[in-house]
Tab-separated table of C-alpha atoms in Angstrom:
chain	number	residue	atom	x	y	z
A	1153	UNK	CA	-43.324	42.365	10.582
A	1154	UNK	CA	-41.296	43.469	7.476
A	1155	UNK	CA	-43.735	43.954	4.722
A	1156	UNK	CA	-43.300	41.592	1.783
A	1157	UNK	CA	-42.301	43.933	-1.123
A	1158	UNK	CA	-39.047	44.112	0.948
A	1159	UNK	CA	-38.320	40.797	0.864
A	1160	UNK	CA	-35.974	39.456	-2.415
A	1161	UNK	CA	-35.922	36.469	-4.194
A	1162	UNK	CA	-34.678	36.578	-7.376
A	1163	UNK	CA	-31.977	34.572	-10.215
A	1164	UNK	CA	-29.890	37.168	-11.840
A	1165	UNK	CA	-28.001	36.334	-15.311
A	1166	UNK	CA	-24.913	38.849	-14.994
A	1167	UNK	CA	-22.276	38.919	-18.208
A	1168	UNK	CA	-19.000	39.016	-16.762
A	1169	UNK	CA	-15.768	39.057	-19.808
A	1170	UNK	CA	-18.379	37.291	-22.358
A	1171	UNK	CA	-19.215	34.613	-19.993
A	1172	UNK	CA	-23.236	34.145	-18.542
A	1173	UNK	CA	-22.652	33.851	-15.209
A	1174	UNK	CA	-25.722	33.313	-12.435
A	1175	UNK	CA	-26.773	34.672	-9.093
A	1176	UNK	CA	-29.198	33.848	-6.614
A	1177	UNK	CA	-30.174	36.414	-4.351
A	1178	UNK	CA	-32.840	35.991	-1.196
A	1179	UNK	CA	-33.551	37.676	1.684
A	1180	UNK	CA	-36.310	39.198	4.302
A	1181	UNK	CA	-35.484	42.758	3.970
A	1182	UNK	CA	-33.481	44.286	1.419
A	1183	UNK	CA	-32.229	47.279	3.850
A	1184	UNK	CA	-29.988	43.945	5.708
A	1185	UNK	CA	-26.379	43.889	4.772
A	1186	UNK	CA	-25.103	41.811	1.540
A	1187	UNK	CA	-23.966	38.848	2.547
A	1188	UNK	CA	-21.730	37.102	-0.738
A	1189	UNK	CA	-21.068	33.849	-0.555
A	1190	UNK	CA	-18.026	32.193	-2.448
A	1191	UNK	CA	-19.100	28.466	-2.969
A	1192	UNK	CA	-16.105	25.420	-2.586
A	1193	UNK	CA	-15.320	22.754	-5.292
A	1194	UNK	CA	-13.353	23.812	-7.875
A	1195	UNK	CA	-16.796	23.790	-9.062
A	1196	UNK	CA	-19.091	22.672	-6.535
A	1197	UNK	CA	-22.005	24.765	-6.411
A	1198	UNK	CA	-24.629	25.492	-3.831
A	1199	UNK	CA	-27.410	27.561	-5.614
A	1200	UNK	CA	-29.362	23.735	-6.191
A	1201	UNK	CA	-30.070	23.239	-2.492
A	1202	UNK	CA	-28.801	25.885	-0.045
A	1203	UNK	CA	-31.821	27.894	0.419
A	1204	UNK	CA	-32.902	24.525	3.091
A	1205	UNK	CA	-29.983	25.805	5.218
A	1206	UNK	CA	-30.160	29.422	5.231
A	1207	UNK	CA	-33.638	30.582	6.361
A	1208	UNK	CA	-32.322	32.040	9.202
A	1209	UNK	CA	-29.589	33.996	7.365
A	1210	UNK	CA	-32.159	35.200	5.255
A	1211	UNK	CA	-33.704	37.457	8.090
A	1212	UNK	CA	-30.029	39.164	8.793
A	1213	UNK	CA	-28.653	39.295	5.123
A	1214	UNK	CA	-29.486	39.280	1.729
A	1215	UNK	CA	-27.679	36.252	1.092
A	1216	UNK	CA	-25.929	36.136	-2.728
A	1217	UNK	CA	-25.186	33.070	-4.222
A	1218	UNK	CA	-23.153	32.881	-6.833
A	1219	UNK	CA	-22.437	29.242	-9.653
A	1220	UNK	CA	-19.073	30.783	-10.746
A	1221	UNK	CA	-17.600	30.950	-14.033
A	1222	UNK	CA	-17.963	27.300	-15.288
A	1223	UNK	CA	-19.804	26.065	-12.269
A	1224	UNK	CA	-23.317	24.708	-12.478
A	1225	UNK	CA	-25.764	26.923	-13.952
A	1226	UNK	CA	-22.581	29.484	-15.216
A	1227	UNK	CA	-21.069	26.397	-17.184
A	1228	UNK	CA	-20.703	26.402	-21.239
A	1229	UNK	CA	-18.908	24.424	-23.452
A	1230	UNK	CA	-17.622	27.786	-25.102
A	1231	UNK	CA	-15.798	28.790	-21.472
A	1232	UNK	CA	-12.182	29.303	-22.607
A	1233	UNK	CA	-10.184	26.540	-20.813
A	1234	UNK	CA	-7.543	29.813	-20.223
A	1235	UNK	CA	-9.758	31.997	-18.596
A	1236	UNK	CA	-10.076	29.148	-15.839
A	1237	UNK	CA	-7.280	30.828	-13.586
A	1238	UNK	CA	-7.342	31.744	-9.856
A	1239	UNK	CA	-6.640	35.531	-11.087
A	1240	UNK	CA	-9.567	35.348	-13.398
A	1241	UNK	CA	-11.918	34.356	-10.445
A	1242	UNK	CA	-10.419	36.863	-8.759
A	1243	UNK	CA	-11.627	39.583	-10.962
A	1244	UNK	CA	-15.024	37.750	-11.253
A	1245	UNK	CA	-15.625	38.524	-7.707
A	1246	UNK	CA	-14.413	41.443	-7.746
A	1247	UNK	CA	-17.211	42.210	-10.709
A	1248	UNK	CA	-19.720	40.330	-8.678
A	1249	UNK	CA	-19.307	42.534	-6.243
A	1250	UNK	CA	-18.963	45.642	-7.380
A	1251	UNK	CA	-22.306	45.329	-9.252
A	1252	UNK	CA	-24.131	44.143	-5.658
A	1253	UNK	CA	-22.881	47.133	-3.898
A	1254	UNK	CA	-24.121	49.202	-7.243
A	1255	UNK	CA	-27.327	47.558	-7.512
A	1256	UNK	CA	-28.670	47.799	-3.915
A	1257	UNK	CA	-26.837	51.190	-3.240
A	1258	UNK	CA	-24.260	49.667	-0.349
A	1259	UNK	CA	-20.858	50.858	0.063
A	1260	UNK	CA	-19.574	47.494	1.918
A	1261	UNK	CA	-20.832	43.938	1.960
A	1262	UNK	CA	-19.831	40.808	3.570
A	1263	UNK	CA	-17.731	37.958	2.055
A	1264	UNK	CA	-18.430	34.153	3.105
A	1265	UNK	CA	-16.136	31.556	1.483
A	1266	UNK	CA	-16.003	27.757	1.920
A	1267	UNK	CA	-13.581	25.267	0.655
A	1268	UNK	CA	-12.071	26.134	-2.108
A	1269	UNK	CA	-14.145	29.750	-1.997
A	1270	UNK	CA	-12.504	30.536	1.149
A	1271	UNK	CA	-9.196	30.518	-1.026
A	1272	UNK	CA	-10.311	32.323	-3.768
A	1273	UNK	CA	-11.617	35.104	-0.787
A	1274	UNK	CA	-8.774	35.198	1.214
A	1275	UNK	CA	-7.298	36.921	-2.691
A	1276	UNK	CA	-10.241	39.052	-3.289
A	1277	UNK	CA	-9.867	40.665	0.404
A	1278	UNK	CA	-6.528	40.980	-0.053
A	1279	UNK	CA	-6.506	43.010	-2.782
A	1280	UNK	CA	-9.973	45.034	-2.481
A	1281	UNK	CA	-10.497	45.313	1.449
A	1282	UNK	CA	-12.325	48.499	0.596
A	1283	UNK	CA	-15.717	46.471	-0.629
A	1284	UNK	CA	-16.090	44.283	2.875
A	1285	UNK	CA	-17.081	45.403	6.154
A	1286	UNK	CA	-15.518	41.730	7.247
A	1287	UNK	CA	-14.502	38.356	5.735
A	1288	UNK	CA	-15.808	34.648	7.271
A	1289	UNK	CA	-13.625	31.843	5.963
A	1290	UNK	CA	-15.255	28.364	6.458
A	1291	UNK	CA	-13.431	25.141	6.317
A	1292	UNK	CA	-10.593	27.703	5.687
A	1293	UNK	CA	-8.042	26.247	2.884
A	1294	UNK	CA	-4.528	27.210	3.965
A	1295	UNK	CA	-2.073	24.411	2.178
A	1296	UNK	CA	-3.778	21.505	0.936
A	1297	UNK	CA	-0.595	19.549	0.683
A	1298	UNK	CA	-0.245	20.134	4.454
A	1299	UNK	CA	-4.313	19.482	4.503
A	1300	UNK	CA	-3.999	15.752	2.856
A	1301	UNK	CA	-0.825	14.970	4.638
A	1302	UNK	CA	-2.280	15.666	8.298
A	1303	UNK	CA	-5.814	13.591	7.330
A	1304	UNK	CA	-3.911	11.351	5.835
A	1305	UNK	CA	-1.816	10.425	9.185
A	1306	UNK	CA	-5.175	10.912	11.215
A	1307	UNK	CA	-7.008	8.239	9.468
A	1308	UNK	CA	-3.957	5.687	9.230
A	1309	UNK	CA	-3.809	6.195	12.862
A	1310	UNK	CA	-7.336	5.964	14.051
A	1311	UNK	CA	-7.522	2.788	11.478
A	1312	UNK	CA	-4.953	1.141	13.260
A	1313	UNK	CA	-6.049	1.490	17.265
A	1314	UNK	CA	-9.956	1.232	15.916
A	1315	UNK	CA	-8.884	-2.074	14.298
A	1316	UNK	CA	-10.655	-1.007	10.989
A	1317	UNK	CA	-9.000	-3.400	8.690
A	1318	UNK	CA	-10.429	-1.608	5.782
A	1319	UNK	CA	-9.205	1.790	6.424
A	1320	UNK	CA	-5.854	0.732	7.563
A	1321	UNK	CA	-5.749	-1.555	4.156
A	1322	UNK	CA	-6.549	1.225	1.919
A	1323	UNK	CA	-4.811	3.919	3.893
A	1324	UNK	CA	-1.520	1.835	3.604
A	1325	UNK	CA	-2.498	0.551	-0.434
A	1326	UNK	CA	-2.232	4.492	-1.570
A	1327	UNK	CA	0.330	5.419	0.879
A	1328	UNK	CA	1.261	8.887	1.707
A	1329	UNK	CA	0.847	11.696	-0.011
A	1330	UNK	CA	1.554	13.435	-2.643
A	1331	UNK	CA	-0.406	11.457	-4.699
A	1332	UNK	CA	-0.071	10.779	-8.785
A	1333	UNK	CA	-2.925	8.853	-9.691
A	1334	UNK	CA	-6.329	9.509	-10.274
A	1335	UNK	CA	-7.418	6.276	-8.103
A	1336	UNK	CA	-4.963	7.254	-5.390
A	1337	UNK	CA	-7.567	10.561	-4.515
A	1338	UNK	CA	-10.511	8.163	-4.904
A	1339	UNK	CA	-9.508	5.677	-2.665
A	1340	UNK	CA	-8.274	8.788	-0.110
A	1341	UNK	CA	-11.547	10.650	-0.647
A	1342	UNK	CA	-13.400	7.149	-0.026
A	1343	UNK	CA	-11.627	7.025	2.914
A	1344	UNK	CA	-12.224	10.872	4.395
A	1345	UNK	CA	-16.007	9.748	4.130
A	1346	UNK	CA	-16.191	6.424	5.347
A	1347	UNK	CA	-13.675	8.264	8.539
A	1348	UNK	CA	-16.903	10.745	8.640
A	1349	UNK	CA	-14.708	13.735	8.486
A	1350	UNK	CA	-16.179	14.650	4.645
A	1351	UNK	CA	-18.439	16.792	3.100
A	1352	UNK	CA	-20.884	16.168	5.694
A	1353	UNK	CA	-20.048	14.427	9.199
A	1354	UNK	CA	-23.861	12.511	9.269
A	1355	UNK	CA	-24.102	10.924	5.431
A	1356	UNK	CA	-27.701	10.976	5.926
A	1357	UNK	CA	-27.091	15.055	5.348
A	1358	UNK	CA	-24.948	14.467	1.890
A	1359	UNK	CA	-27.861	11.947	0.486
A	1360	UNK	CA	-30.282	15.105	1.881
A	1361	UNK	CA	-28.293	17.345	0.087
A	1362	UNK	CA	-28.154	15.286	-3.127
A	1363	UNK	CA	-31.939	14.613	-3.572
A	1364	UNK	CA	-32.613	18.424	-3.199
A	1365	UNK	CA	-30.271	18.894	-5.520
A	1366	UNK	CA	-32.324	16.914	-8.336
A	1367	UNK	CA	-35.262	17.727	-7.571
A	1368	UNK	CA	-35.368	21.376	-6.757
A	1369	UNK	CA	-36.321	24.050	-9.074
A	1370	UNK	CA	-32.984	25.529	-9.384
A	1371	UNK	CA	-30.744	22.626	-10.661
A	1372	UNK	CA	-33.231	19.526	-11.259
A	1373	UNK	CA	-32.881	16.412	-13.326
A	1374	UNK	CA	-32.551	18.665	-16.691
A	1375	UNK	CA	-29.475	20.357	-15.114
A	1376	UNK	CA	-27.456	18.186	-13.327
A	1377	UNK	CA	-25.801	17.420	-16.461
A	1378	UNK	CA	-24.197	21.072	-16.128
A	1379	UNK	CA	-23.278	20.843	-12.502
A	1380	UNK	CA	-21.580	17.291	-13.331
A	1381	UNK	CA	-20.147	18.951	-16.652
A	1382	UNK	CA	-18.897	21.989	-14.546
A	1383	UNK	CA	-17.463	19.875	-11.540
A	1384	UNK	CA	-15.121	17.968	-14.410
A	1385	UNK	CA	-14.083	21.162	-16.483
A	1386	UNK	CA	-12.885	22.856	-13.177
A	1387	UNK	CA	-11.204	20.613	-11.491
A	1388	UNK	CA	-9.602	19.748	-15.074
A	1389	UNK	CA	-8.376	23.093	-15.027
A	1390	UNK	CA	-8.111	24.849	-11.278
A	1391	UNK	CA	-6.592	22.135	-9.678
A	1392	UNK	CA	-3.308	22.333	-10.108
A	1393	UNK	CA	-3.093	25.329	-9.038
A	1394	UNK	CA	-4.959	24.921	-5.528
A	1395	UNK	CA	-2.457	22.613	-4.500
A	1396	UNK	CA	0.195	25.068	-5.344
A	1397	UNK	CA	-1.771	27.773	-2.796
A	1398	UNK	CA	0.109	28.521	0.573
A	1399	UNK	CA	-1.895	30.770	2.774
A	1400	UNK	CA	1.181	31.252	4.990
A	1401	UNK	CA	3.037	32.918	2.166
A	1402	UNK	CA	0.650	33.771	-0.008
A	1403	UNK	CA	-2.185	35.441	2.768
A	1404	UNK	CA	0.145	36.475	5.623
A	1405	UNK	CA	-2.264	39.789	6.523
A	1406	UNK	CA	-5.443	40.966	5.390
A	1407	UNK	CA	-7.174	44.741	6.122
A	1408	UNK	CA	-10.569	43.781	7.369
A	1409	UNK	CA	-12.012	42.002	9.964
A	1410	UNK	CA	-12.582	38.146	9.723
A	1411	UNK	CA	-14.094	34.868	11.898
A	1412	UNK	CA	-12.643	31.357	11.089
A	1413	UNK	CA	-15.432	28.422	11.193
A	1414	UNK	CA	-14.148	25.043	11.448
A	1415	UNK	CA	-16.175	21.940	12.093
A	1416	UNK	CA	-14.457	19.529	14.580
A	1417	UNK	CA	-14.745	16.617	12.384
A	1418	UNK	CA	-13.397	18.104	8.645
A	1419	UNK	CA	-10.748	16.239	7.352
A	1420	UNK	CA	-11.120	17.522	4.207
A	1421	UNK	CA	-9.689	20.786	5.907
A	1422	UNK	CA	-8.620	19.624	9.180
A	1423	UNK	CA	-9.235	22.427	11.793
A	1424	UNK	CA	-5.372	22.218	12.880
A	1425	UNK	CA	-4.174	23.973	9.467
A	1426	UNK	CA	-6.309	26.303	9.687
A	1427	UNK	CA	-6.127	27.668	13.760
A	1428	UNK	CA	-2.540	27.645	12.737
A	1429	UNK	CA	-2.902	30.144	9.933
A	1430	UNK	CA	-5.772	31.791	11.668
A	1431	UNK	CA	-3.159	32.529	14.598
A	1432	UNK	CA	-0.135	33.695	12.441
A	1433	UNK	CA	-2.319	35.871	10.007
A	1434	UNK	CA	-1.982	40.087	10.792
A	1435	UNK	CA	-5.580	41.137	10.620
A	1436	UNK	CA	-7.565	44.560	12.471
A	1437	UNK	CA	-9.566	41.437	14.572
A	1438	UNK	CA	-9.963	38.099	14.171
A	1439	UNK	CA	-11.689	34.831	15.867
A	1440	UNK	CA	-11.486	31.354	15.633
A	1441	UNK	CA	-15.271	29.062	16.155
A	1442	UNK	CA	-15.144	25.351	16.041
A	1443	UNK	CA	-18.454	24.034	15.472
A	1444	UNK	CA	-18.602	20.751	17.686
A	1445	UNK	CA	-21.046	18.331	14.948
A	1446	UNK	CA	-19.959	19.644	11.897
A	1447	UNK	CA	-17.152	18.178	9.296
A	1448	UNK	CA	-16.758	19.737	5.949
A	1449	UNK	CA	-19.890	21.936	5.824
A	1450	UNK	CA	-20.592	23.719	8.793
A	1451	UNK	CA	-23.128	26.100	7.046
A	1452	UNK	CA	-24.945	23.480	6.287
A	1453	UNK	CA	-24.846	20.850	9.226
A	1454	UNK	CA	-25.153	23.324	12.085
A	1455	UNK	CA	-26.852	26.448	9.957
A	1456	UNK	CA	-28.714	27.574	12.862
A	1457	UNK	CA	-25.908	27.946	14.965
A	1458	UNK	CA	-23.736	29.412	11.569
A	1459	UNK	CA	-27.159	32.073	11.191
A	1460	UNK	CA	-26.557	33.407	14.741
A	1461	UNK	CA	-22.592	33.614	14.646
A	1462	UNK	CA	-22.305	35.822	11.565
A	1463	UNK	CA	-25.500	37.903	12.590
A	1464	UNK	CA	-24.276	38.396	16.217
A	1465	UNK	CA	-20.888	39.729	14.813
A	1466	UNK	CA	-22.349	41.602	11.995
A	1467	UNK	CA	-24.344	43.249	14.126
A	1468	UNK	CA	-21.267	44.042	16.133
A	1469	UNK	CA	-20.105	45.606	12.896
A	1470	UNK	CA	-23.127	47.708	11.425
């Protein structure tokens, strides 16, 4: 039994360039490995409901959380709309980082990115492999022009032999991608869901996710307004340049050793990108897990399963 006064569970306010930004940190035993985890969006945070999926992280890491700069609780109206650059993120994490490692007296920690984190990781270990003992990219971004063109056709053509009018009406009102219009993504994104291949494969899990969400302690009712506020301002500003990201040329070898997770229904991400850049990309070691009843969120629709692959080859590690 670990004695309680090693356990952690704490929100941490850290000023990074003049900006407020928040951490959550939680875990059984603060002697486990750091465990960082690099949330998706642009500017979709996790800190207002993830603790429901990670209980059984907690006993193997001390799991970090992090509402980055103009995310959720780290959003303010007086964020510079320049500092909202992939090479600024990169230097947050880098801070982020740097002060874990200082603050709980570790030389190496773990990074964990989803989505849009995994994007912003895939940077951050290429540049500073020295911090990580290994890297796990979820839902792995590689191209998302690639990404949107391959769901795109997947949908179209499961419309078509499924006979679902609607899809194959909407799929063929937007056409193919690239897309200009703001209504073009909606309709696409409506799609993705409807297909079950979004943010969570079971929508029963998303409305889950939602009510904990607003009516946790972390976010609530009095803060959705600055996760809502956040989503908006980053995607107003970050987009553009995740769809110019190319893992293939950008990524093409990392230093440390990393583990792929792809659910088998994501077509936000869809798995085939990203086994294709998992088996092109130079790394010390690398794997590739599929997990079978996930879509967009593994972590989160399979986390016992995701608790026992990253502390099974952590363990490996340490």
């Amino acid at each position: 039994m670990i004695p309680e006064k090693r356990s952690i569970a704490i929100m941490k306010e850290l000023s990074i360039e003049n900006t407020k930004q928040m951490l959550m940190i939680n875990g059984a035993d603060i002697e486990n490995p750091l465990l960082l985890f690099l949330h998706g969006g642009p500017g979709t945070p996790q800190i207002g409901y993830i603790r429901h999926y990670q209980k059984e992280l907690e006993r193997f890491f001390t799991v970090v959380h992090w509402d980055q700069r103009g995310s959720g609780l780290s959003y303010s109206k007086r964020i510079s709309q320049h500092s909202m650059t992939i090479n600024h993120f990169i230097k947050d994490t880098i801070h982020v980082t740097q002060w874990l490692l200082a603050h709980f007296s570790k030389t190496k920690l773990y990074l964990a990115g989803h989505s849009w984190g995994s994007m912003l990781a895939l940077y951050v270990v290429q540049q500073r492999p020295d911090l990580f003992y290994a890297y796990y990219g979820i839902s792995q971004v590689v191209s998302p022009h690639d990404e949107e063109s391959t769901a795109y056709r997947h949908i179209r053509k499961t419309s078509e032999e499924k006979k679902a009018s609607i899809l194959s009406l909407l799929t063929r009102f937007i056409g193919a991608p690239p897309w200009k219009q703001d209504i073009q993504h909606l309709i696409y994104r409506f799609c993705v869901e409807v297909s079950r291949g979004g943010f969570t494969r079971l929508h029963r899990q998303s409305l889950a996710v939602l009510f904990q969400m607003l009516t946790g302690n972390e976010y609530g009712v009095r803060n959705i307004h600055s996760v809502l506020n956040g989503l908006r301002f980053s995607k107003k500003h970050l987009t553009d340049e995740l769809y110019r990201f190319n893992a293939f040329r950008s990524v093409p070898s990392i230093k440390v050793p990393c583990v792929f997770i792809s659910g088998k229904h994501d077509l936000i991400v869809p798995a085939e990108i990203s086994k294709q850049y998992y088996q092109e990309l130079v790394a010390p070691e690398k794997r590739w897990i599929q997990f079978e009843n996930s879509a967009h969120t593994p972590h989160i629709e399979e986390p016992s399963l995701f608790a026992s692959t990253l502390s099974r080859h952590a363990r490996y590690h340490l």
